[in-house]
PDB file of C-alpha atoms in Angstrom:
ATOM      1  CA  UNK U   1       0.000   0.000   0.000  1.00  0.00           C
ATOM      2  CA  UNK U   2       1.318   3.331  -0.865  1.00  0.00           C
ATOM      3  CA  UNK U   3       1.016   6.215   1.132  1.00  0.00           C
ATOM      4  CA  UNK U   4      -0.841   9.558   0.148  1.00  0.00           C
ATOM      5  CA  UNK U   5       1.145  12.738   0.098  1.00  0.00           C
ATOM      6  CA  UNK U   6      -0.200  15.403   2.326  1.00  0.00           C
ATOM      7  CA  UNK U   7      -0.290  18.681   1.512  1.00  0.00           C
ATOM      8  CA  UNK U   8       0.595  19.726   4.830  1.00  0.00           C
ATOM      9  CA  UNK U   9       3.671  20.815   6.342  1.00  0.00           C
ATOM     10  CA  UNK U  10       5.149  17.166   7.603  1.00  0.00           C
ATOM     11  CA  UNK U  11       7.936  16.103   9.868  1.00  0.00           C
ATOM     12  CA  UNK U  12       9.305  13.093  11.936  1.00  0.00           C
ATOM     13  CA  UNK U  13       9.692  11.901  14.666  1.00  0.00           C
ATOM     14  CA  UNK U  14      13.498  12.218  14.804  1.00  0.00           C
ATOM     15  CA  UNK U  15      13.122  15.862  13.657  1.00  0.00           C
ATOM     16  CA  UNK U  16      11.351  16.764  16.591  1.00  0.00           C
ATOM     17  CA  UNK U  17      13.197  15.754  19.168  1.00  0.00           C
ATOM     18  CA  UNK U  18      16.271  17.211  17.278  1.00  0.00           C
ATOM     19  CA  UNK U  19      14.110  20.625  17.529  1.00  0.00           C
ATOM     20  CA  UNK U  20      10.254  20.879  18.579  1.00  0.00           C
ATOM     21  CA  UNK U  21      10.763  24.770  18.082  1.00  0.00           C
ATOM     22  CA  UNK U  22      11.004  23.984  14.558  1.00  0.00           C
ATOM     23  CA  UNK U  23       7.500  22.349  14.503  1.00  0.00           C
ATOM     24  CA  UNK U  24       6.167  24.975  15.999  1.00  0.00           C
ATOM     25  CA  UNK U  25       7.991  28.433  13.287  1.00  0.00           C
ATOM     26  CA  UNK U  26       6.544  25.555  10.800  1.00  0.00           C
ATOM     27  CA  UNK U  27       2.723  25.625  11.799  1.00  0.00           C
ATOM     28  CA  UNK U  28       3.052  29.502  12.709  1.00  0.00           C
ATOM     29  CA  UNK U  29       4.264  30.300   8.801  1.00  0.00           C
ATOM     30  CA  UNK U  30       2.087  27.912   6.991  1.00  0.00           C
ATOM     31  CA  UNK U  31      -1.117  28.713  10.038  1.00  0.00           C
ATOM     32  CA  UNK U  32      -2.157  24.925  10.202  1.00  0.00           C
ATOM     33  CA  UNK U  33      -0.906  21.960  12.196  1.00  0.00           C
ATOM     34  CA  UNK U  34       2.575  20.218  11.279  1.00  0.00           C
ATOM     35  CA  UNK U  35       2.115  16.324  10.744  1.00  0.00           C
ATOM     36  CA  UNK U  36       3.931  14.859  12.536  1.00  0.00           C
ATOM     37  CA  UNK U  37       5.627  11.081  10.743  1.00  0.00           C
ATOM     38  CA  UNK U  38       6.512   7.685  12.636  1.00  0.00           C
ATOM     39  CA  UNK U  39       7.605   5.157  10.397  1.00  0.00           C
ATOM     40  CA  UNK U  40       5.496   6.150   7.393  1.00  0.00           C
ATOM     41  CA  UNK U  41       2.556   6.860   9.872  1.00  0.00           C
ATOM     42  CA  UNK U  42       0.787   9.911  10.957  1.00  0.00           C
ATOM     43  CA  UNK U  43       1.415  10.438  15.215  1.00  0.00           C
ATOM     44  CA  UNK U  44       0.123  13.088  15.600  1.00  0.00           C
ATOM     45  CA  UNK U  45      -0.416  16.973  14.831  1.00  0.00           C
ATOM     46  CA  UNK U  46       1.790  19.920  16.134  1.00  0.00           C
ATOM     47  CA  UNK U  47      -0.189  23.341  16.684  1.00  0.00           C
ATOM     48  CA  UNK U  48       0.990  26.252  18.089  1.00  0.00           C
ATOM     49  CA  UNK U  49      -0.987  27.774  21.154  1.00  0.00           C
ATOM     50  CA  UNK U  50      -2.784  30.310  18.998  1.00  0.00           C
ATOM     51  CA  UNK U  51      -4.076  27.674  16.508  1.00  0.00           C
ATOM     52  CA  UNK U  52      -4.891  25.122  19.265  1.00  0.00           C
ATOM     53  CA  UNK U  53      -7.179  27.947  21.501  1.00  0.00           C
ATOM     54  CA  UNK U  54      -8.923  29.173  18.070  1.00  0.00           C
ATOM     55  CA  UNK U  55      -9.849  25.369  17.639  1.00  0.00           C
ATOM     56  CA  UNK U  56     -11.571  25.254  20.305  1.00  0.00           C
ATOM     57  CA  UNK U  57     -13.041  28.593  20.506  1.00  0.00           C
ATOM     58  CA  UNK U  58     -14.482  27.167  17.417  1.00  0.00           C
ATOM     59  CA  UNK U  59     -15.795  24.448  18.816  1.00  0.00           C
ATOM     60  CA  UNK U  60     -17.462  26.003  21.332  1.00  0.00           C
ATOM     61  CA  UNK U  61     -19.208  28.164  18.919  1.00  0.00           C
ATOM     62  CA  UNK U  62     -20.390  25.464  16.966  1.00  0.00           C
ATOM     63  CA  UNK U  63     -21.544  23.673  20.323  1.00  0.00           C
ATOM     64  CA  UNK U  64     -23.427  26.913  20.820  1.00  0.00           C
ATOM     65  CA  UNK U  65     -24.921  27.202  17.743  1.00  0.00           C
ATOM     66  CA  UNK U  66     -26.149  23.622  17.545  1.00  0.00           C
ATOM     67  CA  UNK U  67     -27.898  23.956  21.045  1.00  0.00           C
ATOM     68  CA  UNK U  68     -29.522  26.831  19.838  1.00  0.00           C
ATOM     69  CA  UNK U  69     -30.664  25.256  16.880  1.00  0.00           C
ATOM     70  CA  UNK U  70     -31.821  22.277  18.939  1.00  0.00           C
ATOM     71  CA  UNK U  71     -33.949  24.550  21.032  1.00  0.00           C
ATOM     72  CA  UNK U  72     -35.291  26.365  17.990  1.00  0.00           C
ATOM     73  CA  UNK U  73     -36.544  23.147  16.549  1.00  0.00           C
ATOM     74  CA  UNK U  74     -38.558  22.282  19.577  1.00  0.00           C
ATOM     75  CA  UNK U  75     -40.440  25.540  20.270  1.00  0.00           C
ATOM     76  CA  UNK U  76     -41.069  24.974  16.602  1.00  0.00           C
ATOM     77  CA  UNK U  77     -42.282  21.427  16.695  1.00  0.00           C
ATOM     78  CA  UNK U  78     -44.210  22.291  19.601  1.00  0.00           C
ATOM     79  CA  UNK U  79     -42.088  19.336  21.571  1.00  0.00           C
ATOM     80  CA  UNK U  80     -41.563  21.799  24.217  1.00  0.00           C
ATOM     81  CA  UNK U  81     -41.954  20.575  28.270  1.00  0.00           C
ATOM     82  CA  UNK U  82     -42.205  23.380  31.011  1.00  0.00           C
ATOM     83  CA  UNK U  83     -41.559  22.570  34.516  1.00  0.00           C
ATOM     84  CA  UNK U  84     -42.734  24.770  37.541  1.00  0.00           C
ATOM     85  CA  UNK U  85     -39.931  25.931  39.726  1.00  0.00           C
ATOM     86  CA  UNK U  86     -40.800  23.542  42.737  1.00  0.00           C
ATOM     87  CA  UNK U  87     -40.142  20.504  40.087  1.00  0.00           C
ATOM     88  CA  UNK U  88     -36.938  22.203  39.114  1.00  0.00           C
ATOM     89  CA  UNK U  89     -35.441  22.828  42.329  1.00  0.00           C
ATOM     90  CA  UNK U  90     -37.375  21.218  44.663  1.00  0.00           C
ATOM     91  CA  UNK U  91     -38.731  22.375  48.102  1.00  0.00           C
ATOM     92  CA  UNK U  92     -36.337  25.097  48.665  1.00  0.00           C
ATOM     93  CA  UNK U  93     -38.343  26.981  45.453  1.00  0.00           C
ATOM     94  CA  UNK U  94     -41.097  27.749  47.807  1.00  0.00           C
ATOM     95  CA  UNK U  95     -38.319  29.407  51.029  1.00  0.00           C
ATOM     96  CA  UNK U  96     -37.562  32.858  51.211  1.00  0.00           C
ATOM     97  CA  UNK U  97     -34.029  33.504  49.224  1.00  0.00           C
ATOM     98  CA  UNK U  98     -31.411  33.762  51.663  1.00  0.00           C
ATOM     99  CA  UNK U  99     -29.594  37.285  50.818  1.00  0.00           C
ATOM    100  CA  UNK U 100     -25.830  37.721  51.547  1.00  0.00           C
ATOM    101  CA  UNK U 101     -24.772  41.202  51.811  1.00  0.00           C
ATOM    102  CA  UNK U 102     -20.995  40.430  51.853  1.00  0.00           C
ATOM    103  CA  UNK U 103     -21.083  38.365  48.675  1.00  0.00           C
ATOM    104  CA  UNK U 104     -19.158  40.176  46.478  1.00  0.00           C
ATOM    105  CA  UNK U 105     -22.144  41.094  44.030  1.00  0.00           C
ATOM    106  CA  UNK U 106     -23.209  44.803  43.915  1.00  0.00           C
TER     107      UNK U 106
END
C-alpha cells in the first residue's frame, strides 16, 4: 500500500526531538498543524498555542450554535416541556431567598 502525500507541512519523529521549536515556526508560517511522521505513519499533529485555543473557541461556537438550533426546533415542533420551579429545584423553590450582603455582588 502506498502512502498519500499530504499537503501539509510534515515532519518526523526524529526531527522533533532534534528541535520541537522547529514544529512549531513551521505551523506559525504555513497557520495549520505540522504532521507529525513515525515510520510512514501519521502520530500526531503539532499546533501552536494560537491555533490550538482558536480550535476550540471554534468548537465552542459550533456547540453553541447547535444547542440553539436544537432549542429552535422544539419551540417549533411544539415538543416543548415546562416545569414549575418547585419541580426544578425542589422544596427550597417555595423558602424565602437567603440574601448575603458580603457576597461580592453589587
Amino acid at each position: 500500500m502506498s502512502m498519500n502525500i499530504l499537503n501539509v507541512p510534515i515532519t518526523s519523529i526524529s526531527n522533533l526531538k532534534r528541535s520541537p521549536m522547529e514544529a512549531f515556526e513551521k505551523a506559525n508560517k504555513e497557520n495549520t498543524g505540522v504532521y507529525v511522521f513515525n515510520r510512514e505513519k501519521v502520530v500526531g499533529v503539532m499546533l501552536t498555542q494560537k491555533q490550538y485555543e482558536s480550535l476550540n473557541n471554534e468548537i465552542e461556537e459550533l456547540y453553541d450554535q447547535m444547542a440553539d438550533l436544537v432549542a429552535e426546533k422544539r419551540v417549533l415542533y411544539g415538543n416543548v416541556e415546562t416545569f414549575t420551579d418547585e419541580e426544578v429545584r425542589g422544596k427550597i423553590a417555595n423558602e424565602p431567598p437567603i440574601i448575603d450582603e458580603d457576597d461580592g455582588w453589587e
